[in-house]
Tab-separated table of C-alpha atoms in Angstrom:
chain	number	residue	atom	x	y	z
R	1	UNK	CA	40.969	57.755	-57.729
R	2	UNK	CA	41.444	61.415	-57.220
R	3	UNK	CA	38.491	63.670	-56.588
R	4	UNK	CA	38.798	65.386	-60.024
R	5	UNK	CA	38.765	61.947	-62.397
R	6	UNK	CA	36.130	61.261	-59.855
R	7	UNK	CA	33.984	64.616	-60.807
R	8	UNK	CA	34.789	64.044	-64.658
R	9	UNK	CA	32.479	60.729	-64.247
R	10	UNK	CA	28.815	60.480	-65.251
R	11	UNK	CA	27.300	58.228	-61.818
R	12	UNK	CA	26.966	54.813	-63.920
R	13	UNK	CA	30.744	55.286	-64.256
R	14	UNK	CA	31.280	55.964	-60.798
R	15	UNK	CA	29.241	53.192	-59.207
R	16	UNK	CA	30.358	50.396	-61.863
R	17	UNK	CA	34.083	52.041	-60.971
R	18	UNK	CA	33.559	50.848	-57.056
R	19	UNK	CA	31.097	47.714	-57.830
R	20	UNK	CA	33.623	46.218	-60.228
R	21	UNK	CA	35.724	43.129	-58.316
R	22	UNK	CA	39.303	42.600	-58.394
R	23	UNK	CA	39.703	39.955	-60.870
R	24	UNK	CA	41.932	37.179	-61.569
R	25	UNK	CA	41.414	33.900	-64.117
R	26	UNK	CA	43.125	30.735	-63.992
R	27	UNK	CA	42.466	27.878	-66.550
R	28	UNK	CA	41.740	24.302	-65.642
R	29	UNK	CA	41.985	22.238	-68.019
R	30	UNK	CA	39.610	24.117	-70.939
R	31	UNK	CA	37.828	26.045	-68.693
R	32	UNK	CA	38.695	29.481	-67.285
R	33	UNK	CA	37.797	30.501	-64.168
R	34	UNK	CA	37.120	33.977	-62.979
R	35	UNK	CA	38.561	34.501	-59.022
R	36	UNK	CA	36.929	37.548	-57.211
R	37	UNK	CA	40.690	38.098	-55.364
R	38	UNK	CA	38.895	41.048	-53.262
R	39	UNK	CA	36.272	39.416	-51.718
R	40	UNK	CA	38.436	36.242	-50.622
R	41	UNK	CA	40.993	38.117	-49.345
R	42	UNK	CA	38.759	40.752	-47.601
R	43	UNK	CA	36.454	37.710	-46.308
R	44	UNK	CA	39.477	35.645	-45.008
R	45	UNK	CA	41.040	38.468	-43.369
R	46	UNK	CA	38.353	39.750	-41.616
R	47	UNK	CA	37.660	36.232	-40.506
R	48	UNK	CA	41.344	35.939	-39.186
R	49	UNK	CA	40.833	39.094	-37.447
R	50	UNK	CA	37.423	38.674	-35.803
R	51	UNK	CA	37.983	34.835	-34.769
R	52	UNK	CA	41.797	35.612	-33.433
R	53	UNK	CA	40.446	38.557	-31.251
R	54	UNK	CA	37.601	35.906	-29.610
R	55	UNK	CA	39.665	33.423	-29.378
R	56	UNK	CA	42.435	35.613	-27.949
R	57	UNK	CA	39.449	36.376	-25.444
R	58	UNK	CA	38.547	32.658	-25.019
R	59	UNK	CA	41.824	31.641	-23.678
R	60	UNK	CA	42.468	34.335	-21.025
R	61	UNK	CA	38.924	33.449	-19.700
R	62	UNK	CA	38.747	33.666	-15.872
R	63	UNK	CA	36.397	32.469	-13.346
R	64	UNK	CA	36.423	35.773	-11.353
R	65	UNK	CA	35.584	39.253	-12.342
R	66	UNK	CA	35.368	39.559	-16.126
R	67	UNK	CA	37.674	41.971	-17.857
R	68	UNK	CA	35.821	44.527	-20.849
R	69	UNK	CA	36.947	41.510	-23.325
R	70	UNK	CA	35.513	38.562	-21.547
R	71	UNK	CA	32.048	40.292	-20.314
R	72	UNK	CA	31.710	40.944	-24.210
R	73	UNK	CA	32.519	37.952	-25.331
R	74	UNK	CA	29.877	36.463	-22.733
R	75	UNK	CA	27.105	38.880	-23.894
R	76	UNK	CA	28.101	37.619	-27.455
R	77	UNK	CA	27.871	34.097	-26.675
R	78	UNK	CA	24.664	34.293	-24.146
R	79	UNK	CA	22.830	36.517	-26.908
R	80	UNK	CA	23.341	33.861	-29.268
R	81	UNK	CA	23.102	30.509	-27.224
R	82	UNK	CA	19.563	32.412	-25.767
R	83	UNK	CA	18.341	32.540	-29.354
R	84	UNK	CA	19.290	29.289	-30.609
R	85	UNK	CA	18.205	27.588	-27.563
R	86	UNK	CA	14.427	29.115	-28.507
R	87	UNK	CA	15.052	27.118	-31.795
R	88	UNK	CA	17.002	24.218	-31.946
R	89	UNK	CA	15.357	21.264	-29.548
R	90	UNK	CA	17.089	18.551	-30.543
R	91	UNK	CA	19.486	17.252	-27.796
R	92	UNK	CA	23.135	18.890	-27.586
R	93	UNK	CA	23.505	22.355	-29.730
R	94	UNK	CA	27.231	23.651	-28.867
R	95	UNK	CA	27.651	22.952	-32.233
R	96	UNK	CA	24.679	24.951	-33.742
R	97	UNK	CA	25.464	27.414	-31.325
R	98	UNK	CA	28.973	27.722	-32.408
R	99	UNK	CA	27.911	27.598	-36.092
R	100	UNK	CA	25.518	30.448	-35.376
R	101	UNK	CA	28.372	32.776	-33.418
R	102	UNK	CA	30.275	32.175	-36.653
R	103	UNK	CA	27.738	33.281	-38.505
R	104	UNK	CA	26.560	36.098	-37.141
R	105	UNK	CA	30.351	37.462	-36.080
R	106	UNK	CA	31.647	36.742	-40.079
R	107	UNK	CA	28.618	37.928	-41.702
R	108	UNK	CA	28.237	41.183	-39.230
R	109	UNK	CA	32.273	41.838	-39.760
R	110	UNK	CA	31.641	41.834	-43.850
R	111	UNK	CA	28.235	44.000	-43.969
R	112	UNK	CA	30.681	46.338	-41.553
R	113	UNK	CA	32.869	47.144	-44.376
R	114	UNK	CA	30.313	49.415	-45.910
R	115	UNK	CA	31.062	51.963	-43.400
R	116	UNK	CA	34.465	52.627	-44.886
R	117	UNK	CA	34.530	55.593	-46.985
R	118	UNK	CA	34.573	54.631	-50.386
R	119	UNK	CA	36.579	56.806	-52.050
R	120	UNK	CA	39.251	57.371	-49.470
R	121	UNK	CA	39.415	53.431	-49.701
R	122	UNK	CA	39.235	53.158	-53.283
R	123	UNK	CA	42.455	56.340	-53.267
R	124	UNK	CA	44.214	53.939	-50.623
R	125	UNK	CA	43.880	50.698	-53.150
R	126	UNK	CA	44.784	53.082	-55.800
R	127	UNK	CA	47.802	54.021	-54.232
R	128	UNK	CA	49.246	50.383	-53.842
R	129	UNK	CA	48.198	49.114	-57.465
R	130	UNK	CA	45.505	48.373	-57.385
R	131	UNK	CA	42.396	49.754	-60.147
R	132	UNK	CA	39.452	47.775	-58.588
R	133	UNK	CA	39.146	46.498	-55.108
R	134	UNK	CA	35.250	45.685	-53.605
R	135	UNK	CA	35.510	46.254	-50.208
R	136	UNK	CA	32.321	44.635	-49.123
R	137	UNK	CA	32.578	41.100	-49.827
R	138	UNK	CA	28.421	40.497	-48.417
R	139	UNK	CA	27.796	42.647	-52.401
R	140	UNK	CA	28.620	40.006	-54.041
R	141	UNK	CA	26.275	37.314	-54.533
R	142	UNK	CA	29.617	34.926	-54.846
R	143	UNK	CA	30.060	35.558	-50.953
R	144	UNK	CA	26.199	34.862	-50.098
R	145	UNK	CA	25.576	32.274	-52.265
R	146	UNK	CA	28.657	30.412	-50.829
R	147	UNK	CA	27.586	30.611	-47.235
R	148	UNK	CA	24.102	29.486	-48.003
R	149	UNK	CA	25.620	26.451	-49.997
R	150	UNK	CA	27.545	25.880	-47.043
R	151	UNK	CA	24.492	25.724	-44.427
R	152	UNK	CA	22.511	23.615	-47.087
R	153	UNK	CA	25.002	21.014	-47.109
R	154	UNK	CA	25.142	21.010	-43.498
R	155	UNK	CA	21.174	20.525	-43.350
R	156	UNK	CA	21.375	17.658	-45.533
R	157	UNK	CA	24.425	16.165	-43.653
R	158	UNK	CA	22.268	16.334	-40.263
R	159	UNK	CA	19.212	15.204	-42.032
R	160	UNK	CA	20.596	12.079	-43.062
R	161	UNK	CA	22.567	11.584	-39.599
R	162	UNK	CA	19.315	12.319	-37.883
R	163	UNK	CA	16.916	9.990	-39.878
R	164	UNK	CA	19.517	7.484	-41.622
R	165	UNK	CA	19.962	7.763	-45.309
R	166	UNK	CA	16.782	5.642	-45.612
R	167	UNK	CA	14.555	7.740	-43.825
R	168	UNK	CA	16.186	11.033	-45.526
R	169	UNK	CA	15.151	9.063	-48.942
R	170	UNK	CA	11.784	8.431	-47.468
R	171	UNK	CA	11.061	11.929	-46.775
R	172	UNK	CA	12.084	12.969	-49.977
R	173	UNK	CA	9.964	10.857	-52.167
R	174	UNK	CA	6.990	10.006	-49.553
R	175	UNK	CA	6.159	13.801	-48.230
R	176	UNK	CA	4.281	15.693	-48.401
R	177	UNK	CA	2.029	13.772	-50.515
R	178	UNK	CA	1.743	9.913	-48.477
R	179	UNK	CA	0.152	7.220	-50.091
R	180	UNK	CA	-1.005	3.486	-49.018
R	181	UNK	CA	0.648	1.234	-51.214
R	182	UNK	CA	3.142	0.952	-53.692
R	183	UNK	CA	1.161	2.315	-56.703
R	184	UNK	CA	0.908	4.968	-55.051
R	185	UNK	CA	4.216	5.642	-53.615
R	186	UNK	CA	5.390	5.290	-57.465
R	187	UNK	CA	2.712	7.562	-58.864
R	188	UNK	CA	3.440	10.331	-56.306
R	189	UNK	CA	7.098	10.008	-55.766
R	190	UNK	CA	8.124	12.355	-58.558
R	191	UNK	CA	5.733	14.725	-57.224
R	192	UNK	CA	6.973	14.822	-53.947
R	193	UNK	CA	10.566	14.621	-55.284
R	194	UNK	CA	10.015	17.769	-57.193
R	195	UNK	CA	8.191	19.275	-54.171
R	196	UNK	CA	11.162	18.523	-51.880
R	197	UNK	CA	13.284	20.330	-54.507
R	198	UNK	CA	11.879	23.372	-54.606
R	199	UNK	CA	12.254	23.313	-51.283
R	200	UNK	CA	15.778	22.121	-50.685
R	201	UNK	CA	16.621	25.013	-53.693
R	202	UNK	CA	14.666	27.995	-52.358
R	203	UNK	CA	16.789	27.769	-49.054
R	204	UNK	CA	19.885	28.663	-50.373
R	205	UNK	CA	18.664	30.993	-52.405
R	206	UNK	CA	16.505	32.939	-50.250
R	207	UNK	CA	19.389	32.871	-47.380
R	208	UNK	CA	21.891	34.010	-50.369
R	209	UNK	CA	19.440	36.917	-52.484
R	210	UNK	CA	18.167	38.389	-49.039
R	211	UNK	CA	21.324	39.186	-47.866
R	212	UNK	CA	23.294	39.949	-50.710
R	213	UNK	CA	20.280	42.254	-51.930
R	214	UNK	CA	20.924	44.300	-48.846
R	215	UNK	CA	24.609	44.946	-48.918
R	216	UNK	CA	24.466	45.728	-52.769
R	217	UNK	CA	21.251	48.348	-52.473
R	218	UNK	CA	23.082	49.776	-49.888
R	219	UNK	CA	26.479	50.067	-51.037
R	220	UNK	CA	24.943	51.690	-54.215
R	221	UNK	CA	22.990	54.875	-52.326
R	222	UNK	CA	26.250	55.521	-49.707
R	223	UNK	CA	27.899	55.973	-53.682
R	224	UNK	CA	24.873	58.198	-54.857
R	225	UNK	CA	25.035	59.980	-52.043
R	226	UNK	CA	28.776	60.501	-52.278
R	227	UNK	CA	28.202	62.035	-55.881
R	228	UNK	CA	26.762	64.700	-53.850
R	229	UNK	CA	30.138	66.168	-52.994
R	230	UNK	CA	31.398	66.802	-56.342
R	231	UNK	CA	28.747	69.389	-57.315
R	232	UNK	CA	29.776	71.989	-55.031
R	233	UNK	CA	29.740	73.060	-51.456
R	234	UNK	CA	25.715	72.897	-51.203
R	235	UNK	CA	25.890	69.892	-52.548
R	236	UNK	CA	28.847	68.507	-49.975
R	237	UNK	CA	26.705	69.584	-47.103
R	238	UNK	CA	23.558	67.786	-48.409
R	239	UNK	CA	25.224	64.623	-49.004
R	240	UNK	CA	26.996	64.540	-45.858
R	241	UNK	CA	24.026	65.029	-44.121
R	242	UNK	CA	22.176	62.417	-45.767
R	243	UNK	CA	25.781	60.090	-45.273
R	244	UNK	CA	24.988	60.641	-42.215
R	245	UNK	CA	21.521	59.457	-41.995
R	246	UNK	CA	21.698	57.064	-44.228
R	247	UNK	CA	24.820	55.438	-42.286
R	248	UNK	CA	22.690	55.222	-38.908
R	249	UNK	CA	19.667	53.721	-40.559
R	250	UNK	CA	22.251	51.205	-42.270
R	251	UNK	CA	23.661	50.305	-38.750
R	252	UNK	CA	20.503	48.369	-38.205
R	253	UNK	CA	20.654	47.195	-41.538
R	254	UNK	CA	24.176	45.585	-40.976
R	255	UNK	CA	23.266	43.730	-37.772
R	256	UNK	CA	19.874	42.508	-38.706
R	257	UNK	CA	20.945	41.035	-42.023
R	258	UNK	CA	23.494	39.000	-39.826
R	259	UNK	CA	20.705	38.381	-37.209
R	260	UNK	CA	18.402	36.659	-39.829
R	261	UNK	CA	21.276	34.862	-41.755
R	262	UNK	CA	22.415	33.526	-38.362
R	263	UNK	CA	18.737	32.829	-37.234
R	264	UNK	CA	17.390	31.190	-40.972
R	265	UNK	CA	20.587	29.118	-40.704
R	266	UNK	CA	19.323	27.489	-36.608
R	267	UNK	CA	16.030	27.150	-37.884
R	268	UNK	CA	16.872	24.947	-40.828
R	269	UNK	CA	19.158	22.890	-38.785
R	270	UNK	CA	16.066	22.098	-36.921
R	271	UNK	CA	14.143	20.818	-39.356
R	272	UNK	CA	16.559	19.080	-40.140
R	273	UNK	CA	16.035	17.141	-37.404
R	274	UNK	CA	12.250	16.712	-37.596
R	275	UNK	CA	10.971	13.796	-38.682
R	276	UNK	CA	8.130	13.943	-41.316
């Protein structure tokens, strides 16, 4: 988009121009589906990148001195295992440990995108064919919501694998209101059901709105503040200036968003593994 159709716009136009996803629908059966084709292809190829670069590093791992490469990846992976191992009590975690690198790597690699300048992207995807591209796929609440799904399912799995399917149905229907006999059980069950609910919903949810809440309220003021420029040179200095403020202050934004999505995600995989 150049910078004069970009002037000509009133800043609803602007932002819904950059907010609005790629799109593609495919019918199944007599449903249509809408595809966000930015976000998965932005998500999967950062993931290709970030996971073939450490595990690029993983296999020229050496015993001796540590190259740049390795010494990072170890920082990565101590930083992480150190924080999970403050959580997660329950026997072996390589796993949640590994879950939790994933995490944080993925989620930190997709907030990152938000650094790109937007219009300079947005000319570049222009260029090739393409009207709309997202470039931040953490802005769209598909992206959270499907990560937090994801961890949910994996808390149930390990609930179940921790306390057996009975004791999973036990907790459900028998916490947190307990009752002496089975009267009781019956008469509370539903409430403790519905209580368990909430519960099991509001996970996902919060994981999926916090971060996704983020990205999107900051993706929209680096675009308010890039409507600066197009009112003149005072106006270009101004909004670089606060680009550039507003760009440091999001660095911590970026990495702590990935921090508590990472954390939130090893302490619900140890509750999952407390029994009730």
């Amino acid at each position: 988009m150049s910078e004069a159709s970009t002037a000509a716009q009133s800043p609803t136009e602007y932002i819904q121009h950059h907010l609005t996803n790629l799109v593609s629908r495919v019918r199944i059966g007599e449903d249509t589906w809408t595809l966000h084709v930015d976000t998965v292809v932005t998500s999967m190829l950062l993931g290709l990148f970030a996971f073939g670069m450490l595990y690029m590093i993983s296999r020229k791992v050496t015993t001796g001195v540590p190259g740049k490469a390795q010494a990072f990846f170890e920082l990565l992976y101590d930083f992480v295992d150190t924080q999970v191992k403050d959580i997660f009590t329950h026997g072996d975690r390589k796993f949640v440990v590994g879950l939790s690198l994933t995490i944080f790597v993925w989620v930190i690699m997709m907030n990152a995108m938000d650094f790109l300048p937007i219009d300079w992207f947005a000319a570049g995807m222009h260029f090739i064919g393409f009207e709309h591209w997202k470039p931040v796929p953490t802005s769209d609440m598909n992206t959270t919501l499907a990560l937090s799904l994801s961890v949910i399912g994996m808390v149930i799995f390990f609930s179940i694998k921790a306390k057996g399917f009975g004791g999973y149905a036990h907790e459900l229907f028998c916490t947190p209101f307990s009752a002496n006999n089975i009267v009781g059980i019956i008469i509370l069950a539903p409430f403790n059901f519905l209580f368990q609910l909430i519960e099991l919903v509001s996970k996902p949810l919060s994981l999926a709105l916090r971060l996704y809440g983020n990205m999107y309220a900051g993706e929209i003021i680096f675009l308010l503040i890039g409507m600066l420029s197009f009112i003149g040179v005072g106006g270009a200095i101004v909004g670089g200036l606060l680009h550039a403020g507003w760009a440091i202050f999001h660095i911590l934004i970026v990495a702590l968003q990935a921090f508590i999505f990472m954390m939130l995600t090893a302490v619900y995989l140890a509750m999952a593994h407390e029994h009730h």
